[in-house]
Short mmCIF file of C-alpha atoms in Angstrom, two decimals:
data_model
loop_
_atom_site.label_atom_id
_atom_site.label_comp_id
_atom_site.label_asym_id
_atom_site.label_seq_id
_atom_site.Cartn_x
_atom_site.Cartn_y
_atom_site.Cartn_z
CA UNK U 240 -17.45 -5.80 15.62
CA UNK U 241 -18.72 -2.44 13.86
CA UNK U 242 -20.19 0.00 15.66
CA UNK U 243 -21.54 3.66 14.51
CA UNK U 244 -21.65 6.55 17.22
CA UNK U 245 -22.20 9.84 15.63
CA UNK U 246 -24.66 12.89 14.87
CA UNK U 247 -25.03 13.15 11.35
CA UNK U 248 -24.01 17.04 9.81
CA UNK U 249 -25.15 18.52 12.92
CA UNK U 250 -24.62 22.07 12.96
CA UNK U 251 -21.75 23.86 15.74
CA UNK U 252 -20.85 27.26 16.70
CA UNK U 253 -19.27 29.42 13.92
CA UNK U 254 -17.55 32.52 14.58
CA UNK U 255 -16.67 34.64 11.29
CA UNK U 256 -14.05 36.18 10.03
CA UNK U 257 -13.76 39.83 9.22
CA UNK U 258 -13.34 40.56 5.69
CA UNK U 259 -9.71 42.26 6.22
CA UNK U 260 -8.43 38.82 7.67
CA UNK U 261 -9.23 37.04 4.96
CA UNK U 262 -7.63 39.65 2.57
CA UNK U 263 -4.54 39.27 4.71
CA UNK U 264 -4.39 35.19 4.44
CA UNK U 265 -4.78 35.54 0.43
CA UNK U 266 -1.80 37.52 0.42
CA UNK U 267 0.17 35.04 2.88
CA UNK U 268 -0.98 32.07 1.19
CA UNK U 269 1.76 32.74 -1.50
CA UNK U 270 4.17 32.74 1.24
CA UNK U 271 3.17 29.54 2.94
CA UNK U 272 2.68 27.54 -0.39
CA UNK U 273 5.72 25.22 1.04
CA UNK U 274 3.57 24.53 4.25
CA UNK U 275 1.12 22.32 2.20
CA UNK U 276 3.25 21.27 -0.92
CA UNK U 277 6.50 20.77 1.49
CA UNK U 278 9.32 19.02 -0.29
CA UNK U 279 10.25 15.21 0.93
CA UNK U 280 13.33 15.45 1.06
CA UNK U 281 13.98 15.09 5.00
CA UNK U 282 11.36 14.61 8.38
CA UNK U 283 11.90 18.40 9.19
CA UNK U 284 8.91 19.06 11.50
CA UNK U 285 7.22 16.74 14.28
CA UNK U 286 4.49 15.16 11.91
CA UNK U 287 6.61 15.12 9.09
CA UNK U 288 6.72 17.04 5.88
CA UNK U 289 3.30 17.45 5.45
CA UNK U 290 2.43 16.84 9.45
CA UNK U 291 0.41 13.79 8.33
CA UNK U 292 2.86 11.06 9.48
CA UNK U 293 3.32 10.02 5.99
CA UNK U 294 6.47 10.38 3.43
CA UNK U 295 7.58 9.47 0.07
CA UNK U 296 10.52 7.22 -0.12
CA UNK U 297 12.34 3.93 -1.72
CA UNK U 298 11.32 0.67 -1.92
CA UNK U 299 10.94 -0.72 1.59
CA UNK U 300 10.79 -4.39 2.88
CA UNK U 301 7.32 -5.90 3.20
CA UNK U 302 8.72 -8.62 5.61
CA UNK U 303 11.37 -8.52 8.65
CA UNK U 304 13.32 -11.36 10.01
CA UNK U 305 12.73 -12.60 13.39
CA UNK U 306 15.08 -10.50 14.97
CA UNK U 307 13.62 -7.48 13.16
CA UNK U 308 15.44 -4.98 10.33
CA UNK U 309 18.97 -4.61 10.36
CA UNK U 310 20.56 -2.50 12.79
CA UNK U 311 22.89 0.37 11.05
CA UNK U 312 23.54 2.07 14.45
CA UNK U 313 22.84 2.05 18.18
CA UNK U 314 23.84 4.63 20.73
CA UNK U 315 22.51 5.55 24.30
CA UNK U 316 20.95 9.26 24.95
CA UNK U 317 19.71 10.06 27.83
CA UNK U 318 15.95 11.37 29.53
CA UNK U 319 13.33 12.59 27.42
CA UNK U 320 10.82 12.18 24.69
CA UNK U 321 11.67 14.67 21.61
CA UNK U 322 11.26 12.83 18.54
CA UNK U 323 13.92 12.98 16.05
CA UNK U 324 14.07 15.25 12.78
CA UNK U 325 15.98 14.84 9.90
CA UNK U 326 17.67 16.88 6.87
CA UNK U 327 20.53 16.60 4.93
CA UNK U 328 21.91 13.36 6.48
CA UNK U 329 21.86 14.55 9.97
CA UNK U 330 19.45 14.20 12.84
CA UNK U 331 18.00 16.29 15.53
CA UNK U 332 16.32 15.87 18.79
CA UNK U 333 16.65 16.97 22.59
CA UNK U 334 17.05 15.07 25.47
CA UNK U 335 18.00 15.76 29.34
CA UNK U 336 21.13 15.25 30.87
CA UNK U 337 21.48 13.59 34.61
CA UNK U 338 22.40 15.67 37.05
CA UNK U 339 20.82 18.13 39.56
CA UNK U 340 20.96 21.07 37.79
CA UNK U 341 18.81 19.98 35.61
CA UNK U 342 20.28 20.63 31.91
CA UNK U 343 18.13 20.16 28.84
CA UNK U 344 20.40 19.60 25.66
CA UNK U 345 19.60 20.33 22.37
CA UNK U 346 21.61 17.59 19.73
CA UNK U 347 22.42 16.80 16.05
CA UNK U 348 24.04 13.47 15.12
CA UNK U 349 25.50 12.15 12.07
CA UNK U 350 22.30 10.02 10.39
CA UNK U 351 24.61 7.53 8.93
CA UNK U 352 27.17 6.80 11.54
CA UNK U 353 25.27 8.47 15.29
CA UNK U 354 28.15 10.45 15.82
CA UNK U 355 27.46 13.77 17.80
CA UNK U 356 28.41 16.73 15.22
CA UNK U 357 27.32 19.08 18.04
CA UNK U 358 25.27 19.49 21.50
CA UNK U 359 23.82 22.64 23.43
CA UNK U 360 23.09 22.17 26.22
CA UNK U 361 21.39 24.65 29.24
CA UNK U 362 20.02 24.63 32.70
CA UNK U 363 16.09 24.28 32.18
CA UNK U 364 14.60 22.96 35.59
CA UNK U 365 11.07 21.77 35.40
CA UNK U 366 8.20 23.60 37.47
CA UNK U 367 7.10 22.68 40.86
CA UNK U 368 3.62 22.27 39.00
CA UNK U 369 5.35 19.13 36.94
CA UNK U 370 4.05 15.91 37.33
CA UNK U 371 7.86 13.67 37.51
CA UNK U 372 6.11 10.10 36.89
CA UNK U 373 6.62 10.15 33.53
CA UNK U 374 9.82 11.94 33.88
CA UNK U 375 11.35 15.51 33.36
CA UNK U 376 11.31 15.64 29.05
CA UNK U 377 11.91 16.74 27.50
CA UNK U 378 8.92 16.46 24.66
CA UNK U 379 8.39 18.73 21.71
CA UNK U 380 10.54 17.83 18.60
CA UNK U 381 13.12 20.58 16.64
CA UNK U 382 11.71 22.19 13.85
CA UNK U 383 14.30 22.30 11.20
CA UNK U 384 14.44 25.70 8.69
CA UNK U 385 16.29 26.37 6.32
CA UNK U 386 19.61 27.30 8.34
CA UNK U 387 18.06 27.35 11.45
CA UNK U 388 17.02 24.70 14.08
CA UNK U 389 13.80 25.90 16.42
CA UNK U 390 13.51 23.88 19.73
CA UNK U 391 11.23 24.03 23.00
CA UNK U 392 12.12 22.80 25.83
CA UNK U 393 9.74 21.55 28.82
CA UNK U 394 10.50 24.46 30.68
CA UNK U 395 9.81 26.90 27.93
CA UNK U 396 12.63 27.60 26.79
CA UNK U 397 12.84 28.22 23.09
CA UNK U 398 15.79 28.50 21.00
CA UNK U 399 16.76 29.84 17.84
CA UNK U 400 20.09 27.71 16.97
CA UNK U 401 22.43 27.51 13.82
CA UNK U 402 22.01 24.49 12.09
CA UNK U 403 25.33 23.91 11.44
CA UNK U 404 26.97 23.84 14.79
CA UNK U 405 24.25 24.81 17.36
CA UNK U 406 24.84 28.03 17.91
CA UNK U 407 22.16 30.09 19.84
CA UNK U 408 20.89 33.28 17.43
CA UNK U 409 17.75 34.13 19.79
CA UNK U 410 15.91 32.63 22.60
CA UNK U 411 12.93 33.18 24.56
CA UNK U 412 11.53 32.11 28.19
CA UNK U 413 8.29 31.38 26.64
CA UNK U 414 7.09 31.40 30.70
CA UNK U 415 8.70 33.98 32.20
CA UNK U 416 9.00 36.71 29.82
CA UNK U 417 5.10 36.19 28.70
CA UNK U 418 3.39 34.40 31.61
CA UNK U 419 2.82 31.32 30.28
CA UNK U 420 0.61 28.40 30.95
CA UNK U 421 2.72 26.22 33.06
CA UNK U 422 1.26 23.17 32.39
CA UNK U 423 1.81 19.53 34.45
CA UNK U 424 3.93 17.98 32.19
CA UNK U 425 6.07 20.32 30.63
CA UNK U 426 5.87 22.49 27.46
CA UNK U 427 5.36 19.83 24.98
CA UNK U 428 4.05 21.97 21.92
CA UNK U 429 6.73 22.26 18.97
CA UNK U 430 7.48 24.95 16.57
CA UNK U 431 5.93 26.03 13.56
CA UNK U 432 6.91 27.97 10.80
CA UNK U 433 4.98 30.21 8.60
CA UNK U 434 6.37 32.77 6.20
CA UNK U 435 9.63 34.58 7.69
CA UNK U 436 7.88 33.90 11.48
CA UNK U 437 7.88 30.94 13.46
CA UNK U 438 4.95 30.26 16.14
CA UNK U 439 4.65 28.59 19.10
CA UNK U 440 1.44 27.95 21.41
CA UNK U 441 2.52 29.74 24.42
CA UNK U 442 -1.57 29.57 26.61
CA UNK U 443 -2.41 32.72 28.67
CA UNK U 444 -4.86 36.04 28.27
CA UNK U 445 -3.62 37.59 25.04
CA UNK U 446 -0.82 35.73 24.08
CA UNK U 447 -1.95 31.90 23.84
CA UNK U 448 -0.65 32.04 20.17
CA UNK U 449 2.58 34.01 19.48
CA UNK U 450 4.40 34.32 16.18
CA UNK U 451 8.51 35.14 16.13
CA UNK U 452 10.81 36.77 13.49
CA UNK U 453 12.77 33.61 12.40
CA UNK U 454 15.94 35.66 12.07
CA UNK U 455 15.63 37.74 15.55
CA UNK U 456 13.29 36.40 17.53
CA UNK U 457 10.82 39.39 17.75
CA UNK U 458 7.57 39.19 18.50
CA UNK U 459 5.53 39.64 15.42
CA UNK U 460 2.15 38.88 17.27
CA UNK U 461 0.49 37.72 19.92
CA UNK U 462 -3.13 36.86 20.48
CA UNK U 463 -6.12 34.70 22.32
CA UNK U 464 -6.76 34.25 25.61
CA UNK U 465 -7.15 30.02 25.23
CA UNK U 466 -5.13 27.99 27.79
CA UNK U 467 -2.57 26.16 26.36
CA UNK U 468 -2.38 22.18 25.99
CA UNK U 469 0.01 19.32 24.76
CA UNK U 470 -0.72 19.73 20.91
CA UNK U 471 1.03 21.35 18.34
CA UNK U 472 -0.21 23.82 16.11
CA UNK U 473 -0.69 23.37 11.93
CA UNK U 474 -1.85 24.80 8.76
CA UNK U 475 -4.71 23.96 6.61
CA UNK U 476 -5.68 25.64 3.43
CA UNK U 477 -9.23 25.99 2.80
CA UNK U 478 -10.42 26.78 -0.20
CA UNK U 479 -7.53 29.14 -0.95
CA UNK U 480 -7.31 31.00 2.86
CA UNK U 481 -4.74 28.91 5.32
CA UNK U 482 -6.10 28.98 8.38
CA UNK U 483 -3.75 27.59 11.48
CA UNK U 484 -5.17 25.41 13.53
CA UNK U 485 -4.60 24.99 17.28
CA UNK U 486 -5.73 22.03 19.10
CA UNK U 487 -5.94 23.80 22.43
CA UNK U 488 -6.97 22.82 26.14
CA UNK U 489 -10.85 23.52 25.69
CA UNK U 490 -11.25 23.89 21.99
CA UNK U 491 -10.18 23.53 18.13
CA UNK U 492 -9.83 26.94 16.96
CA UNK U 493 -8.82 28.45 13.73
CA UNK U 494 -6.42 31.21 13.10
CA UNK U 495 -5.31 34.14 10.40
CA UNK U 496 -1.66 33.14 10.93
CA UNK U 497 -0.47 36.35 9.70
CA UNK U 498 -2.33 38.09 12.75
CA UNK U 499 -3.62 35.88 14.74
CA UNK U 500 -7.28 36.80 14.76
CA UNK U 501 -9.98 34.63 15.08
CA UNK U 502 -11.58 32.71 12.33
CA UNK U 503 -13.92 30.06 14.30
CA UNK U 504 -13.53 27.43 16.78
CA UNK U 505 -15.18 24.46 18.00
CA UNK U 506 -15.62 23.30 21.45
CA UNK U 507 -13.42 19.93 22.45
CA UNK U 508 -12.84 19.30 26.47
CA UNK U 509 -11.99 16.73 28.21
CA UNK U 510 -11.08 15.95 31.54
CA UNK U 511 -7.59 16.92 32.10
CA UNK U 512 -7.21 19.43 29.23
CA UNK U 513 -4.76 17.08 26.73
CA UNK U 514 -5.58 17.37 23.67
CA UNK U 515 -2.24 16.30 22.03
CA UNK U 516 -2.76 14.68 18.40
CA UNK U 517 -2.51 16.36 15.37
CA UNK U 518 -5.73 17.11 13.74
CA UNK U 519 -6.20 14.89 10.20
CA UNK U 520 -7.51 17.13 7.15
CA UNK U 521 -7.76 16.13 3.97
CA UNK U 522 -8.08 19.35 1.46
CA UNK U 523 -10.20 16.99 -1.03
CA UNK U 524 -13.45 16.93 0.62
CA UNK U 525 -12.96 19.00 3.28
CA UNK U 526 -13.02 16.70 6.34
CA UNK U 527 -11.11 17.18 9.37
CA UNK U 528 -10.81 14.76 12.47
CA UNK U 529 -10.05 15.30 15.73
CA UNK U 530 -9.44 13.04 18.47
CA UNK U 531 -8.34 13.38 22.15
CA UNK U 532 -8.41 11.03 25.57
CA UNK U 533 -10.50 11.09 29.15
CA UNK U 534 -14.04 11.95 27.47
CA UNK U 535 -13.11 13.84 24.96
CA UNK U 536 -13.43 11.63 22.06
CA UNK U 537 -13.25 11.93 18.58
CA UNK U 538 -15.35 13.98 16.18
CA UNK U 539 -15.10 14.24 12.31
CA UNK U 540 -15.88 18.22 10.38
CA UNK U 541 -16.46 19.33 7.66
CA UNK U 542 -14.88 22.65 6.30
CA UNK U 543 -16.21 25.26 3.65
CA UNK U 544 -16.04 28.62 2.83
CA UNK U 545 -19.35 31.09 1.60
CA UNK U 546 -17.55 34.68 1.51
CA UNK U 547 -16.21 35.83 4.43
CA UNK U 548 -16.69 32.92 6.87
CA UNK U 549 -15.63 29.59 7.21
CA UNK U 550 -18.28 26.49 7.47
CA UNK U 551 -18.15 23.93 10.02
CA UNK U 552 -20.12 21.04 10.21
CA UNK U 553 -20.26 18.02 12.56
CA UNK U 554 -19.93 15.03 10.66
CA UNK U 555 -20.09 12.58 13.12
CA UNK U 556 -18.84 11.74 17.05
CA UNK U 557 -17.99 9.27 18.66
CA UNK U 558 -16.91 9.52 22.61
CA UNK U 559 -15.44 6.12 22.84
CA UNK U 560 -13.21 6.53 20.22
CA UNK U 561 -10.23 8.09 22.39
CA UNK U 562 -6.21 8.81 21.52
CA UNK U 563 -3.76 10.18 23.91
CA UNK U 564 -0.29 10.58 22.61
CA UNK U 565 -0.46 8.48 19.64
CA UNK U 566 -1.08 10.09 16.09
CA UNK U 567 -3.89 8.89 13.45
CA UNK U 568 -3.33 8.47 9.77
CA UNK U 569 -5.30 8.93 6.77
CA UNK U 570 -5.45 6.46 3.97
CA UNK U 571 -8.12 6.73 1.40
CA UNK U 572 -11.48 6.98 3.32
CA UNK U 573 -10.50 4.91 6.05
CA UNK U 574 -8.16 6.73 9.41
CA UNK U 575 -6.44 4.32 11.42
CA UNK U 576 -5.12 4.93 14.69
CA UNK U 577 -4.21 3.14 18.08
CA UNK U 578 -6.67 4.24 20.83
CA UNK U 579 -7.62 3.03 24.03
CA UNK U 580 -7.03 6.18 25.92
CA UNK U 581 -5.14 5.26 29.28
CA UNK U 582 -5.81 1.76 29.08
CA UNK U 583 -4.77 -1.17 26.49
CA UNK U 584 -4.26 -0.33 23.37
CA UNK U 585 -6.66 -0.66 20.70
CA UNK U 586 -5.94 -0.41 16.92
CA UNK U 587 -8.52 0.39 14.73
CA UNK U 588 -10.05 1.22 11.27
CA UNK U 589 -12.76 4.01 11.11
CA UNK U 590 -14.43 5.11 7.89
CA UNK U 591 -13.64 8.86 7.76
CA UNK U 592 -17.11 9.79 6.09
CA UNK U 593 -19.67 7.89 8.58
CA UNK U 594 -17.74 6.85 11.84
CA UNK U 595 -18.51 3.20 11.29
CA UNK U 596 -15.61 1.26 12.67
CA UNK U 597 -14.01 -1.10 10.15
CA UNK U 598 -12.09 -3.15 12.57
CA UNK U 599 -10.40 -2.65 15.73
CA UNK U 600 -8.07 -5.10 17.24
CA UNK U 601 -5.32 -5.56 19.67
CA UNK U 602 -1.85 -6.47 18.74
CA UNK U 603 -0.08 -3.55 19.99
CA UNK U 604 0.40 -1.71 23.90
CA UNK U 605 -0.76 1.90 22.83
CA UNK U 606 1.44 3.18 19.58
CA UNK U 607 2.38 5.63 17.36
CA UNK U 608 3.63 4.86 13.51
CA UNK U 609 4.59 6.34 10.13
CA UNK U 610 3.19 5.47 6.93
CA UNK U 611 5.92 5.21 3.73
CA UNK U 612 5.51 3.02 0.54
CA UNK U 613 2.70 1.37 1.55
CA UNK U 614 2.96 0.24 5.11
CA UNK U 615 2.81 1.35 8.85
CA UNK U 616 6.22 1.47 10.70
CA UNK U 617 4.60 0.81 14.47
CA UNK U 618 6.18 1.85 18.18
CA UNK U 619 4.32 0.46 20.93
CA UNK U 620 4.82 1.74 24.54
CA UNK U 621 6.31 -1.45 25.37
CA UNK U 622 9.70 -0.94 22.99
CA UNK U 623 7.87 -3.39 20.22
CA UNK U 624 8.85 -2.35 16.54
CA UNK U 625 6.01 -3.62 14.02
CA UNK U 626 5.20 -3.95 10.62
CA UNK U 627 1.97 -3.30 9.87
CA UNK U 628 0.48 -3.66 5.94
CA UNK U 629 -2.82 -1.22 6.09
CA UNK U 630 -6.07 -2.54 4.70
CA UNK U 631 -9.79 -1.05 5.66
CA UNK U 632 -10.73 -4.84 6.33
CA UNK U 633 -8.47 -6.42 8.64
CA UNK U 634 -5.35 -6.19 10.68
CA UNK U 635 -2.09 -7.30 9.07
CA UNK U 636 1.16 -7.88 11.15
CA UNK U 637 3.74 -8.55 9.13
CA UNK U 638 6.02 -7.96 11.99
CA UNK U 639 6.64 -7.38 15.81
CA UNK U 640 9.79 -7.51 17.23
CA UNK U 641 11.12 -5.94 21.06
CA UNK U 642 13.53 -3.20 20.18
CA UNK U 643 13.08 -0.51 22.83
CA UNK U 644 12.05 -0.32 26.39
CA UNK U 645 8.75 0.68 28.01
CA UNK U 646 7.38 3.92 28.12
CA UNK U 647 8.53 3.95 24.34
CA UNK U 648 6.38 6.97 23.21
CA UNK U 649 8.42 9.13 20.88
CA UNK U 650 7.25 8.84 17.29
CA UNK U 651 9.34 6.81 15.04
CA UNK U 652 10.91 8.89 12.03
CA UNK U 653 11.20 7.48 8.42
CA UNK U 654 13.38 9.01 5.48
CA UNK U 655 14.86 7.12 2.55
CA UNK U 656 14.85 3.73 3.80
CA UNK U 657 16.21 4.04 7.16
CA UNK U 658 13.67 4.18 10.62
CA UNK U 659 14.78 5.97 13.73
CA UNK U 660 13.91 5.29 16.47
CA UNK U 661 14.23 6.61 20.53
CA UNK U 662 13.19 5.44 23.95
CA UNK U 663 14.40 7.30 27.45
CA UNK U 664 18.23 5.12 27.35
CA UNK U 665 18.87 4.91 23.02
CA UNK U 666 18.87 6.25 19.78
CA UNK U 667 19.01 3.75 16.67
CA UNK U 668 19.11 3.67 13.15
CA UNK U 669 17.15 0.49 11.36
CA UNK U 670 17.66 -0.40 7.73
CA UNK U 671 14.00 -1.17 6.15
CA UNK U 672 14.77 -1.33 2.35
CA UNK U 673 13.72 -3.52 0.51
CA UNK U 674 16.82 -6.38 -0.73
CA UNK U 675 17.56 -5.72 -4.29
#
């Protein structure tokens, strides 16, 4: 049953930029064009190409049989939640290895075959602060560049590695050597590259956003005093200035990501500070959505620029309308997602422009998914697989078949016509092309 929660353009808190920032993103948007026009050719960052959980590829299967796509490969990997990146036929992700010293290990596997081509690996013991129920990570997903792989582990630790056989070129103790927020359940925030620098969200006074040298590892800058959260930072352009946005603990706020000065933020708490899923924007008309769990709530705003400072808007709220760790996806006018906060899982339909909710229906335990060729590749946290044909007006199954096991949360990865997929014990490959 529909239901509309939400203020109509009500007016929030806008901060502006100075005139020098914005002379400084014109300049860098010409070296970030590949941040928002990002070939397709691989699942290089956690989000995807474009960090909208969509991808072009071939001709996919619109139905499964019972016991679900074929299997190319399966292989066990141990602890941990990484999601898996892809380019050039081979695969990246992290997971832990057993043991009490505690060793976090950074891999890259053959995509056609799951042979390991290399692993480092390195002692990375979580804090005394960490919350073990949902295990020891680790979480945030490699950021693959050019010749370089970027990965954080749940400790902090960030690498710098060769692409080709995991060599380290730089690293960092994003905690120790800058006094970062140590946060309950690890460092879960991936990379992000910009230009010839790489950022991570690091939380703490003066340094909650830093930016890197790809090829050294120096700090280029560091800046805001927001405490850090479970998100991961992206870039927008808006109306020809790229802002970066950073979903953090307490807020949305915008940055210059050549400097890291403030360009505006919006207020967004909730109870336990996790904001984790990506924000939605859609450069068209300007709306961007933003969604978190425990009372936080989702809001929809709208972005403009008059001169020197950026426009917000409120759109519309709605406080019921909570994600955690899943991801939302924008099709058209309509965003779909699978809420239900810490409870059951809920998917649903919401018109973008007005809140209204299209549909919302069970089918799934809380999930995340990928959108290629027309349909939704689902992961619910019970190890179901689905397939998932999108449509504003109802719910469509095609498919849902028990792959993985519980507590699946990483994000399932699509490229060509092959899904990959992780839980805490495996790492598989599934064939969903389409038979010729």
């Amino acid at each position: 049953m529909a239901f509309a929660y939400y203020d109509a353009l009500r007016s929030i808190s806008i901060l502006r930029a100075s005139r020098a920032a914005v002379c400084c993103l014109t300049a860098a948007a010409a070296l970030c064009c590949t941040v928002h026009a990002r070939a397709e050719s691989g699942w290089t960052r956690w989000g995807g190409p474009n960090q909208d959980w969509k991808i072009k590829c071939g001709k996919l299967a619109g139905e499964w049989p019972e016991s679900g796509p074929k299997k190319i490969w399966t292989r066990e990997l141990g602890e941990g939640y990484s999601s898996i990146s892809e380019e050039d036929g081979k695969l990246y992700t992290m997971y832990r290895e057993e043991g009490e010293d505690g060793k976090e290990v950074a891999i890259c596997l053959d995509a056609g075959t799951g042979r390991t081509i290399w692993e480092y690996k390195y002692k990375a013991k979580p804090s005394d602060e960490h919350v073990m129920e949902f295990g020891a990570g680790p979480r945030a997903t490699p950021l693959i560049c050019d010749d370089r792989v970027y990965t954080i582990g749940v400790s902090g630790i960030m690498h710098c590695l060769n692409k080709a056989d995991g060599k380290v070129v730089w690293k960092h103790d994003l905690w120790k050597e800058f006094k970062g927020t140590v946060l309950n359940h690890g460092y879960s925030s991936s990379a992000l590259d910009y230009g010839d620098t790489v950022i991570a969200m690091v939380g703490g006074k003066g340094h909650s956003l830093m930016a890197f040298r790809k090829d050294n590892g120096k700090v280029v800058w560091k800046k805001q005093d927001f405490k850090n959260s479970y998100s991961t930072p992206m870039v927008i352009n808006v109306d020809g200035q790229d802002q970066l946005l950073c979903f953090m603990a307490e807020e949305l706020a915008a940055l210059n990501p050549e400097n890291g000065e403030l360009l505006w933020r919006v207020e967004h708490k909730n109870q336990w500070g996790q904001n984790v899923c990506l924000p939605v924007w859609d450069a068209k008309d300007h709306l961007l959505f933003i969604t978190s769990v425990a009372q936080g709530g989702s809001k929809c705003l709208k972005l403009s620029r008059e001169g020197d400072e950026t426009m917000v808007e409120e759109v519309w709220a709605n406080p019921k309308l909570q994600i955690h760790h899943s991801n939302a996806i924008r099709l058209g006018d309509t965003i779909y997602t699978s809420s239900g906060g810490r409870g059951p899982g809920i998917f649903y339909a919401v018109d973008v422009k007005t809140g209204d909710i299209r549909w919302k229906e069970r089918g799934f335990a809380k999930a995340t998914f990928v959108y290629g060729d027309g349909k939704f590749f689902v992961v619910d946290e019970d190890g179901n697989v689905g397939l998932v044909e999108p449509d504003p007006e109802s719910f469509k199954i095609k498919a849902n078949v028990p792959l993985l096991t519980k507590a699946a949360w990483t994000h399932p990865t699509l490229v060509g016509k092959r899904l990959y997929l992780r839980d805490r014990k495996v790492i598989m490959a599934l064939d969903v092309g389409a038979k010729s």
